[in-house]
CSV table of C-alpha atoms in Angstrom, one decimal:
chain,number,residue,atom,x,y,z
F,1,UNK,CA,-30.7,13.3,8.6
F,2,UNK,CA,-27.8,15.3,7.3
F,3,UNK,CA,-28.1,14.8,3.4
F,4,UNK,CA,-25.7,14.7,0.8
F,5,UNK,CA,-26.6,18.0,-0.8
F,6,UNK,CA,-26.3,19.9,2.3
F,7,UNK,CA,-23.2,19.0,3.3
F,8,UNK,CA,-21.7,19.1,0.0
F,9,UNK,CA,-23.2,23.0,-0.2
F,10,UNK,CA,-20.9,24.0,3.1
F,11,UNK,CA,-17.8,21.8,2.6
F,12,UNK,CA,-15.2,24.1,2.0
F,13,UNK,CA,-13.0,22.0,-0.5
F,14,UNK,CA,-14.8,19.3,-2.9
F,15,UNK,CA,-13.2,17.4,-5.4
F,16,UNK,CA,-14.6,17.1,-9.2
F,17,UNK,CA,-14.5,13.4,-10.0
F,18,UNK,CA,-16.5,12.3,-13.2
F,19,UNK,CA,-20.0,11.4,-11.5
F,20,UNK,CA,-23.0,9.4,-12.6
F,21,UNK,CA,-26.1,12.2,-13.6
F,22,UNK,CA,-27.9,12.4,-10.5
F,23,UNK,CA,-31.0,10.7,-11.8
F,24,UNK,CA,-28.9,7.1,-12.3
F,25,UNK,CA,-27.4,7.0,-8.2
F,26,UNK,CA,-28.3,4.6,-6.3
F,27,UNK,CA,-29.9,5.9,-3.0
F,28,UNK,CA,-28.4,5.0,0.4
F,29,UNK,CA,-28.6,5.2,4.1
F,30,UNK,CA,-25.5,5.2,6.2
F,31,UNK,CA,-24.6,5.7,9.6
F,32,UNK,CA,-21.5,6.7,12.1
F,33,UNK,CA,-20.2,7.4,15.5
F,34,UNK,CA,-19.0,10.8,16.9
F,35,UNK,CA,-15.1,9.0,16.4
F,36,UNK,CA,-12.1,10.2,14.4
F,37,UNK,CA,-11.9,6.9,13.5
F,38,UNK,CA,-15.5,7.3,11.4
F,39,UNK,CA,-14.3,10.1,9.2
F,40,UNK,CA,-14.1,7.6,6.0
F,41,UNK,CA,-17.8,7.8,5.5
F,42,UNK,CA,-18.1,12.3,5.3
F,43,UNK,CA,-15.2,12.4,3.4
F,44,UNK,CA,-16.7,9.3,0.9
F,45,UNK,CA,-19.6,12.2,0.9
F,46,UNK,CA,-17.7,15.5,1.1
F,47,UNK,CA,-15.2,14.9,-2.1
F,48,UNK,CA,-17.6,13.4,-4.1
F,49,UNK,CA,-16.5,9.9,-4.3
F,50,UNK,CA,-20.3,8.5,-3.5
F,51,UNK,CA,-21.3,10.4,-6.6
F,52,UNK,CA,-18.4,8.9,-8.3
F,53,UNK,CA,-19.0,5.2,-7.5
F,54,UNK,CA,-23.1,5.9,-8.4
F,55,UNK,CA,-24.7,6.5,-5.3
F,56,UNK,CA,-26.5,9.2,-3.4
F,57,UNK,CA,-25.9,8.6,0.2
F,58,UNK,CA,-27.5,10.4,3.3
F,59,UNK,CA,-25.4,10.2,6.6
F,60,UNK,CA,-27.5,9.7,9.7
F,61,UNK,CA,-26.5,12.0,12.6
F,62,UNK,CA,-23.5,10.8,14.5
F,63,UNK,CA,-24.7,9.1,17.1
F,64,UNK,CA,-22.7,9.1,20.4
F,65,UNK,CA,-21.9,4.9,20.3
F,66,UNK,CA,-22.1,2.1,18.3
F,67,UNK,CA,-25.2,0.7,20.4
F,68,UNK,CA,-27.0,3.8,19.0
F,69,UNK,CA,-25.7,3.2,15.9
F,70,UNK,CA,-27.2,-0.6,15.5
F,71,UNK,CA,-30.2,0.4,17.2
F,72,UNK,CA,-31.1,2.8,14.3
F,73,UNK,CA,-29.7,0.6,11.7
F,74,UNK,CA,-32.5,-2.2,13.4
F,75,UNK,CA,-35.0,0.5,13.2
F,76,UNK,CA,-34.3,0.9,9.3
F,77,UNK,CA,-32.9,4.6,9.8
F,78,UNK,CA,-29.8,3.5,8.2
F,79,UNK,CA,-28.9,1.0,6.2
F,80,UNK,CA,-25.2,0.2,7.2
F,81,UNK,CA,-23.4,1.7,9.7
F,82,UNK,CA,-19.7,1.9,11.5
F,83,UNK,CA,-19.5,0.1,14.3
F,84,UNK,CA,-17.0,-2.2,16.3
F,85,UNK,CA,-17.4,-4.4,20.0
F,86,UNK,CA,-21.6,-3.8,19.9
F,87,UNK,CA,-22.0,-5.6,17.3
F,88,UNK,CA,-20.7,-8.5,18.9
F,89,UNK,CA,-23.4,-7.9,22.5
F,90,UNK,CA,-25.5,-7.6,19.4
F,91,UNK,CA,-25.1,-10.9,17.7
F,92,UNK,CA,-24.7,-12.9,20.9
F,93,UNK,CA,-28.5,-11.4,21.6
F,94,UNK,CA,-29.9,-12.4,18.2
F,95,UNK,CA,-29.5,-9.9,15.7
F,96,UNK,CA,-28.1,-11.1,12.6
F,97,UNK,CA,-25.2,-8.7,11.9
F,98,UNK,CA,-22.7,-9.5,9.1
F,99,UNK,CA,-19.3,-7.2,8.6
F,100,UNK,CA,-18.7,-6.2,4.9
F,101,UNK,CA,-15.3,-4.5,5.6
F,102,UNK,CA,-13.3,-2.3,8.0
F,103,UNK,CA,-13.8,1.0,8.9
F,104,UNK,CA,-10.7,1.3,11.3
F,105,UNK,CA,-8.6,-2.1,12.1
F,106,UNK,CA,-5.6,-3.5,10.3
F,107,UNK,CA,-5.5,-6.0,7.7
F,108,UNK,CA,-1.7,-6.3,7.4
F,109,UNK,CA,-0.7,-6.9,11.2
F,110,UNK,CA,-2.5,-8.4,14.6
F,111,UNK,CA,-2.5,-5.4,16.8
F,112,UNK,CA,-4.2,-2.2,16.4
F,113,UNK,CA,-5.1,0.1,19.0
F,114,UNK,CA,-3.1,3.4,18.2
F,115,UNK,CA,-6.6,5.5,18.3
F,116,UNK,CA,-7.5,4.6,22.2
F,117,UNK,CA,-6.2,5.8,25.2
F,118,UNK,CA,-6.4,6.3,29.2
F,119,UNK,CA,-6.4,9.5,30.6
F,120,UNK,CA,-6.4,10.0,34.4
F,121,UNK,CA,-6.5,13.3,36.6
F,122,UNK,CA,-3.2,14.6,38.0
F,123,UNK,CA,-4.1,13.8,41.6
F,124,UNK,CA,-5.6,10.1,40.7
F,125,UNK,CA,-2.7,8.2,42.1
F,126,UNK,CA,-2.5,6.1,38.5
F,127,UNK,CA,0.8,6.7,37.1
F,128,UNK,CA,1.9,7.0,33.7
F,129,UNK,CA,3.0,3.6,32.0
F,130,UNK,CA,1.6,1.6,35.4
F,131,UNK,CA,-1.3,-0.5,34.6
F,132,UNK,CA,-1.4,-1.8,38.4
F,133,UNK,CA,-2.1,1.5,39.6
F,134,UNK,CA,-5.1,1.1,38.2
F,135,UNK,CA,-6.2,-0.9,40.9
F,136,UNK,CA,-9.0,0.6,43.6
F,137,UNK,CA,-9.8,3.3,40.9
F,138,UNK,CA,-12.9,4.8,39.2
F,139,UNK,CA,-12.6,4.4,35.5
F,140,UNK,CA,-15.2,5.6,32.6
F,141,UNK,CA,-15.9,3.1,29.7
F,142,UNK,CA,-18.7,2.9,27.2
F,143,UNK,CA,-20.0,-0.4,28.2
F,144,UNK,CA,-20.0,-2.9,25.1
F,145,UNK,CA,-17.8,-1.0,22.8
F,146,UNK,CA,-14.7,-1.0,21.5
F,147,UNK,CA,-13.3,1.4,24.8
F,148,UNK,CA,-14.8,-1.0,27.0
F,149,UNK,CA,-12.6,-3.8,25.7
F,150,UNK,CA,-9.5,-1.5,25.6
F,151,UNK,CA,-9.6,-1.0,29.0
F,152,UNK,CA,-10.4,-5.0,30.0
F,153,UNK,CA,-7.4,-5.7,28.0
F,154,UNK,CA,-5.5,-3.0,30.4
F,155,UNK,CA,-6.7,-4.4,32.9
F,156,UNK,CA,-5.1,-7.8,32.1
F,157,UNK,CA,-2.3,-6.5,31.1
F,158,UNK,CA,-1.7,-4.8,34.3
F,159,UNK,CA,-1.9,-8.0,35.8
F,160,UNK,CA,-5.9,-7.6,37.6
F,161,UNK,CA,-8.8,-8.5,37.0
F,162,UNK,CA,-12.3,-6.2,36.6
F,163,UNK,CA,-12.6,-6.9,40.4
F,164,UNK,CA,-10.1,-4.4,41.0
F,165,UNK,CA,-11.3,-1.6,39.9
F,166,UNK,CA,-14.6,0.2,39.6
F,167,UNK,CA,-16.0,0.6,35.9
F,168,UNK,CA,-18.2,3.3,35.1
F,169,UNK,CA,-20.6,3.2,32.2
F,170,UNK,CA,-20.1,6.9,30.5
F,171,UNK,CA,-20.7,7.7,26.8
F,172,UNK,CA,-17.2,9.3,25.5
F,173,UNK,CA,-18.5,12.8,25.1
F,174,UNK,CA,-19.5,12.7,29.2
F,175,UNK,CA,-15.9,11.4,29.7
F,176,UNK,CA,-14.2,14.7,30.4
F,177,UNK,CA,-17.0,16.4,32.1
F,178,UNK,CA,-16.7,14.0,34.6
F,179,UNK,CA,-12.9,13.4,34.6
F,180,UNK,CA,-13.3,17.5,35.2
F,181,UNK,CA,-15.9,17.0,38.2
F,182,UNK,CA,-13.8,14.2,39.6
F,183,UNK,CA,-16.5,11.6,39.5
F,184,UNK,CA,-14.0,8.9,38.2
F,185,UNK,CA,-10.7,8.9,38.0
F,186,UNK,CA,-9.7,8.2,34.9
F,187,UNK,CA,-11.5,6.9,31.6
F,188,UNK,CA,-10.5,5.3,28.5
F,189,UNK,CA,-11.8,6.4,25.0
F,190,UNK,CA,-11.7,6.2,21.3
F,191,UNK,CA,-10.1,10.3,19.8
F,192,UNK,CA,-11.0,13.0,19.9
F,193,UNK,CA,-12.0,12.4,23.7
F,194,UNK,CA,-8.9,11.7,25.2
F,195,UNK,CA,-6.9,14.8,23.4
F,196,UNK,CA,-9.9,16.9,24.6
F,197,UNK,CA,-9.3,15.9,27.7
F,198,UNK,CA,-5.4,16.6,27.7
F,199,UNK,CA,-6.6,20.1,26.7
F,200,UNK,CA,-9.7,20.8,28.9
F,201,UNK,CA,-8.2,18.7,32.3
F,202,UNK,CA,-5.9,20.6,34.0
F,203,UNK,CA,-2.7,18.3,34.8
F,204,UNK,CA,-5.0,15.1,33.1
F,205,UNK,CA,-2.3,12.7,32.0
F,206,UNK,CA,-1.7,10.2,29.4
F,207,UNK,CA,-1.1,7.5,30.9
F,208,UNK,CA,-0.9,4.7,28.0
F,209,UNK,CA,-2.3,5.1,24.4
F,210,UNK,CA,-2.2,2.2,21.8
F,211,UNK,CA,0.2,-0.2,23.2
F,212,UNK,CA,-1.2,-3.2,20.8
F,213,UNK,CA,-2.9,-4.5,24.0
F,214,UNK,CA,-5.9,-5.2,21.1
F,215,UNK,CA,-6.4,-6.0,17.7
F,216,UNK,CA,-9.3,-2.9,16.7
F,217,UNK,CA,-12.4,-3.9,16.0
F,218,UNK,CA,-14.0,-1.9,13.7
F,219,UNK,CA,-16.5,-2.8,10.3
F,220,UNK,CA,-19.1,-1.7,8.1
F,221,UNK,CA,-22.4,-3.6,9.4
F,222,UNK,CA,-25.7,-4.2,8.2
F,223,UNK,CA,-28.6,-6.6,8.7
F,224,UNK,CA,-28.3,-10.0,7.2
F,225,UNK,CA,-31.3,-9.8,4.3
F,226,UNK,CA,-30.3,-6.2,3.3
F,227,UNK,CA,-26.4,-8.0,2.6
F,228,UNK,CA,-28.1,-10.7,0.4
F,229,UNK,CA,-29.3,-8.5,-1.3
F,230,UNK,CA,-27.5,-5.3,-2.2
F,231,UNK,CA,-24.6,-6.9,-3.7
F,232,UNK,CA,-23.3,-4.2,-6.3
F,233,UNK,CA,-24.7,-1.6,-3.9
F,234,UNK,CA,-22.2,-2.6,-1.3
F,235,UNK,CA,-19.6,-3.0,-3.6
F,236,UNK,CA,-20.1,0.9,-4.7
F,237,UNK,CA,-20.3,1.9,-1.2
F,238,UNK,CA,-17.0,-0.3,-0.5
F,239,UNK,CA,-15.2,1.4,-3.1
F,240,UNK,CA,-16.1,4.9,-2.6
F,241,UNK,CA,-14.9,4.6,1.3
F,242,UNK,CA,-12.0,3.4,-0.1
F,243,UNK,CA,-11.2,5.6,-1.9
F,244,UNK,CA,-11.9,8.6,0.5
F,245,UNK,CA,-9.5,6.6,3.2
F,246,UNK,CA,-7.0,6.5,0.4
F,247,UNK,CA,-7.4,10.4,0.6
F,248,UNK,CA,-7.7,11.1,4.1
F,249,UNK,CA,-4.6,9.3,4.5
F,250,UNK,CA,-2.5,11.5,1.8
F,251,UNK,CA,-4.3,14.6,3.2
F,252,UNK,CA,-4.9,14.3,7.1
F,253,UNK,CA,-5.2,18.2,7.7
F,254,UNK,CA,-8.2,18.5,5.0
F,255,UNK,CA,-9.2,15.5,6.7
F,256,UNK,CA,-9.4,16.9,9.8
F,257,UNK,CA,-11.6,19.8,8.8
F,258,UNK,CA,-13.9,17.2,7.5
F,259,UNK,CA,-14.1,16.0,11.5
F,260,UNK,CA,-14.7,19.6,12.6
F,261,UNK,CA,-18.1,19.6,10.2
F,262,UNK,CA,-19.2,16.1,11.9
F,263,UNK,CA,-18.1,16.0,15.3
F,264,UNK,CA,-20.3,19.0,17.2
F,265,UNK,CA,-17.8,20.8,19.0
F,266,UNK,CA,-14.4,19.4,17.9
F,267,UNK,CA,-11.5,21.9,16.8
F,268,UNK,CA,-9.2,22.2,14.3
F,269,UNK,CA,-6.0,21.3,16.3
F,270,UNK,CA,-7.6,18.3,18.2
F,271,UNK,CA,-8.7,16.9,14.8
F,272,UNK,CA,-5.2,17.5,13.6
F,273,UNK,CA,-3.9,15.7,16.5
F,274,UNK,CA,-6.2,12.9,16.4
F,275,UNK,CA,-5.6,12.1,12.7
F,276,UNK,CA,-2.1,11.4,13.4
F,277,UNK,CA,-3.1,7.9,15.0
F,278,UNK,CA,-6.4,7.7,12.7
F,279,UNK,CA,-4.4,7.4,9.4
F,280,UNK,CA,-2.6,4.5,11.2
F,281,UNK,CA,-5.6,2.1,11.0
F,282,UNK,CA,-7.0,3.5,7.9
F,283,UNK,CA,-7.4,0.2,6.6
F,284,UNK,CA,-10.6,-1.2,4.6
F,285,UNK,CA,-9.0,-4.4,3.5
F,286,UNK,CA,-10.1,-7.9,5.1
F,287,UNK,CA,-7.6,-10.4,6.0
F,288,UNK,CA,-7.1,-13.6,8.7
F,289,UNK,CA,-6.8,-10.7,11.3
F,290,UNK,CA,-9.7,-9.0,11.3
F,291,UNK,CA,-11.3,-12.4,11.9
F,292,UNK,CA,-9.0,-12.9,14.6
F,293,UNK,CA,-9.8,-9.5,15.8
F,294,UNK,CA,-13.4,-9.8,16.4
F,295,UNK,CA,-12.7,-13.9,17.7
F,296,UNK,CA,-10.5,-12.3,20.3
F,297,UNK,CA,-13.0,-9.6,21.1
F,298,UNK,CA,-15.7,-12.3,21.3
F,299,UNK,CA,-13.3,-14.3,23.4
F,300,UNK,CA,-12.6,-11.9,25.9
F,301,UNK,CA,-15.7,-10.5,26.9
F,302,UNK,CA,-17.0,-14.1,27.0
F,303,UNK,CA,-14.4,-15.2,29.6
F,304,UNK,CA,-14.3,-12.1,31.8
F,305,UNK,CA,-18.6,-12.4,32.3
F,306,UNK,CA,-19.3,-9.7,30.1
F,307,UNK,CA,-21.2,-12.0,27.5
F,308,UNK,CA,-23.1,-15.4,28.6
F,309,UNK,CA,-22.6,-16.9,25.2
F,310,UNK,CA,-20.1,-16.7,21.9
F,311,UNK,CA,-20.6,-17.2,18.0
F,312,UNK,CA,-18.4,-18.6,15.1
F,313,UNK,CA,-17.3,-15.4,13.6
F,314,UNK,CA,-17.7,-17.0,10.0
F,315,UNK,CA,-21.0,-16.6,9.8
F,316,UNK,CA,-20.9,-13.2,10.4
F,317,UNK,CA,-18.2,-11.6,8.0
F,318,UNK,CA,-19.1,-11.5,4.9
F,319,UNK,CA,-15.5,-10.6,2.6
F,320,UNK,CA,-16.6,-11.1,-1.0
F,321,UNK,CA,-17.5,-8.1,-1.7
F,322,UNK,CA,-14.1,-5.9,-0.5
F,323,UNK,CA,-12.4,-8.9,-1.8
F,324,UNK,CA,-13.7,-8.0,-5.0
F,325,UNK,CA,-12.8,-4.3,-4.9
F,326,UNK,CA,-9.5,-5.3,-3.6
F,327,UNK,CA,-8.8,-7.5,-6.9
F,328,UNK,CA,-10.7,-5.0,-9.2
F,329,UNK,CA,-9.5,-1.5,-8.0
F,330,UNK,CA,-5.7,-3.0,-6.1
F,331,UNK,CA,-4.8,1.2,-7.0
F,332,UNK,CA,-7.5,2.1,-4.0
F,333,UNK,CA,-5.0,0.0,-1.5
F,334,UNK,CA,-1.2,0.4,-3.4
F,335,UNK,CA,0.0,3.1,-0.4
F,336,UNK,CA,-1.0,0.6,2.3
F,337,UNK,CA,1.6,-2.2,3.5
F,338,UNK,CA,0.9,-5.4,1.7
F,339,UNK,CA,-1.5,-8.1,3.3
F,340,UNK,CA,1.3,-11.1,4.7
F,341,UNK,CA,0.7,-14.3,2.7
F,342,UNK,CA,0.0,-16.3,5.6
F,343,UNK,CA,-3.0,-14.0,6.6
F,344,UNK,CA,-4.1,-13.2,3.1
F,345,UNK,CA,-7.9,-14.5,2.7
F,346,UNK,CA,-10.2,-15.9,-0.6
F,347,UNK,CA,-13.7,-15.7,-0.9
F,348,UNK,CA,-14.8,-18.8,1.2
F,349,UNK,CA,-12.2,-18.2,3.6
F,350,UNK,CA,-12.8,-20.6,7.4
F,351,UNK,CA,-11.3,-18.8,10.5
F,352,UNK,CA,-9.8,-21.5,13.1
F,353,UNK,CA,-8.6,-19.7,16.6
């Protein structure tokens, strides 16, 4: 468990909000993913805006997918966690998930996929901008995340079908090792691992990144009884992550450093790189999309065999509480587009596809 004091003792810049005495926070456990995308939560930790909001929150090693993620947040090593597309294998298979807020995703418009992309060797035979080349070909995908639907969607969009091409379950910090080794061809991934791939690969191309091909998926998750509740507890925590994306996106180099603290082995120029697209989807808000986000999700991995079964998404977001912080603390949000009328969401808000 990385703790708060420890990381806060090697950061190399921390900010001096007016904290709570140490003796008043409210403890927490919180997890992440080794993404770019995840960086909300260190930061939340790093400049002091946990401390700030009243809590004392320990960050559980990153863990290398959101399946790990969940399956320490069932075992009770964290309390709420970042994760995306598992959560939905998740819920299909019984656990009772709900989704407090985003952690990456876009409350102000549909799509939102700027921090994925597809990388292929130079001698694949998969050329740039040409999703049909895709067919015969070996592609890496972290089976039931958010990189697995990226690269269904591509599929789709390239006018085949998952018949045509031969997926390969690979965690994302595998991918380049074997895009290197030539065991696949190409793979799709979530930053840093497709700019370290552009760097490591020799000749490795780019062949599409973003595209709005999906709306991200991407919330703050815990367990059903632990929501009921923790109320004001998640409301702090809501805030605080708020506020530190408010921040990462004003300052994306500091932000980067933060990665290069959290992500073993990541540099200062991929973080750099990676936090260009990152601050795109910086978005904690809730609205009609991110409803329609995971729906579409569900939808799609339903259709395509990947899931026997689907769920009405209602009963598994839970907005009240960023809804609150929205209305409460609108100063967190004002550099972000404003949320459409026609998408904007109440508490007791009913999706209908």
């Amino acid at each position: 468990m990385i703790t708060r004091r420890t990381m806060l003792a090697g950061a190399a810049v921390i900010a001096a909000p007016a904290v709570v005495r140490a003796q008043q926070l409210v403890k927490m456990k919180a997890g992440m993913v080794t993404g770019i995308d995840q960086l909300g939560l260190p930061i939340a930790l790093e400049r002091g805006f946990f401390e700030k909001w009243g809590l004392d929150v320990d960050i559980a090693r990153p863990y290398a997918t959101g399946v790990d993620a969940l399956n320490a947040l069932q075992a009770g090593e964290s309390e709420i966690v970042q994760v995306g597309v598992p959560m939905i294998g998740a819920v299909v298979r019984g656990m009772d998930l709900v989704a407090l807020g985003n952690y990456s995703g876009n409350a102000h418009r549909g799509g939102s996929d700027a921090t994925m992309a597809l990388v292929a060797r130079a001698d694949s035979g998969i050329a740039k901008g040409n999703l049909a080349s895709l067919k015969g070909k070996k592609i890496a995908a972290s089976f039931g995340t958010i990189n697995h639907l990226y690269i269904l969607a591509l599929i789709e969009k390239g006018g085949l079908t998952p018949a045509d091409v031969t997926l390969v379950n690979t965690p994302p910090p595998d991918m380049t090792v074997a895009l290197l080794a030539k065991g696949i061809d190409a793979f799709v991934g979530w930053d840093p691992w497709p700019i370290i791939a552009l760097k490591d690969v020799p000749g490795a191309v780019e062949i599409i990144r973003g595209g709005d091909v999906i709306a991200y998926v991407g919330f703050n998750v815990g367990m059903r009884p632990w929501v009921a509740a923790n109320g004001p507890k998640i409301e702090k925590f809501l805030a605080a992550v708020s506020e530190a994306d408010q921040w990462m996106r004003k300052n994306p180099k500091l932000a980067a450093q933060v990665g290069t603290r959290w992500i073993p082995g990541l540099k200062q120029e991929i973080a750099e790189a990676a936090m260009e697209f990152n601050i795109q989807q910086a978005d904690r808000r809730l609205s009609a999309n991110n409803y329609r986000a995971m729906w579409a999700a569900l939808d799609r991995l339903n259709r395509l065999g990947f899931l026997k079964s689907t769920f009405d998404v209602n009963k598994h977001i839970e907005p009240k509480h960023i809804l609150k912080v929205m209305q409460e603390h609108p100063a967190l949000f004002n550099d972000l587009p404003p949320i459409p009328a026609d998408v904007a969401i109440g508490p007791g808000y009913e999706f209908k596809p």
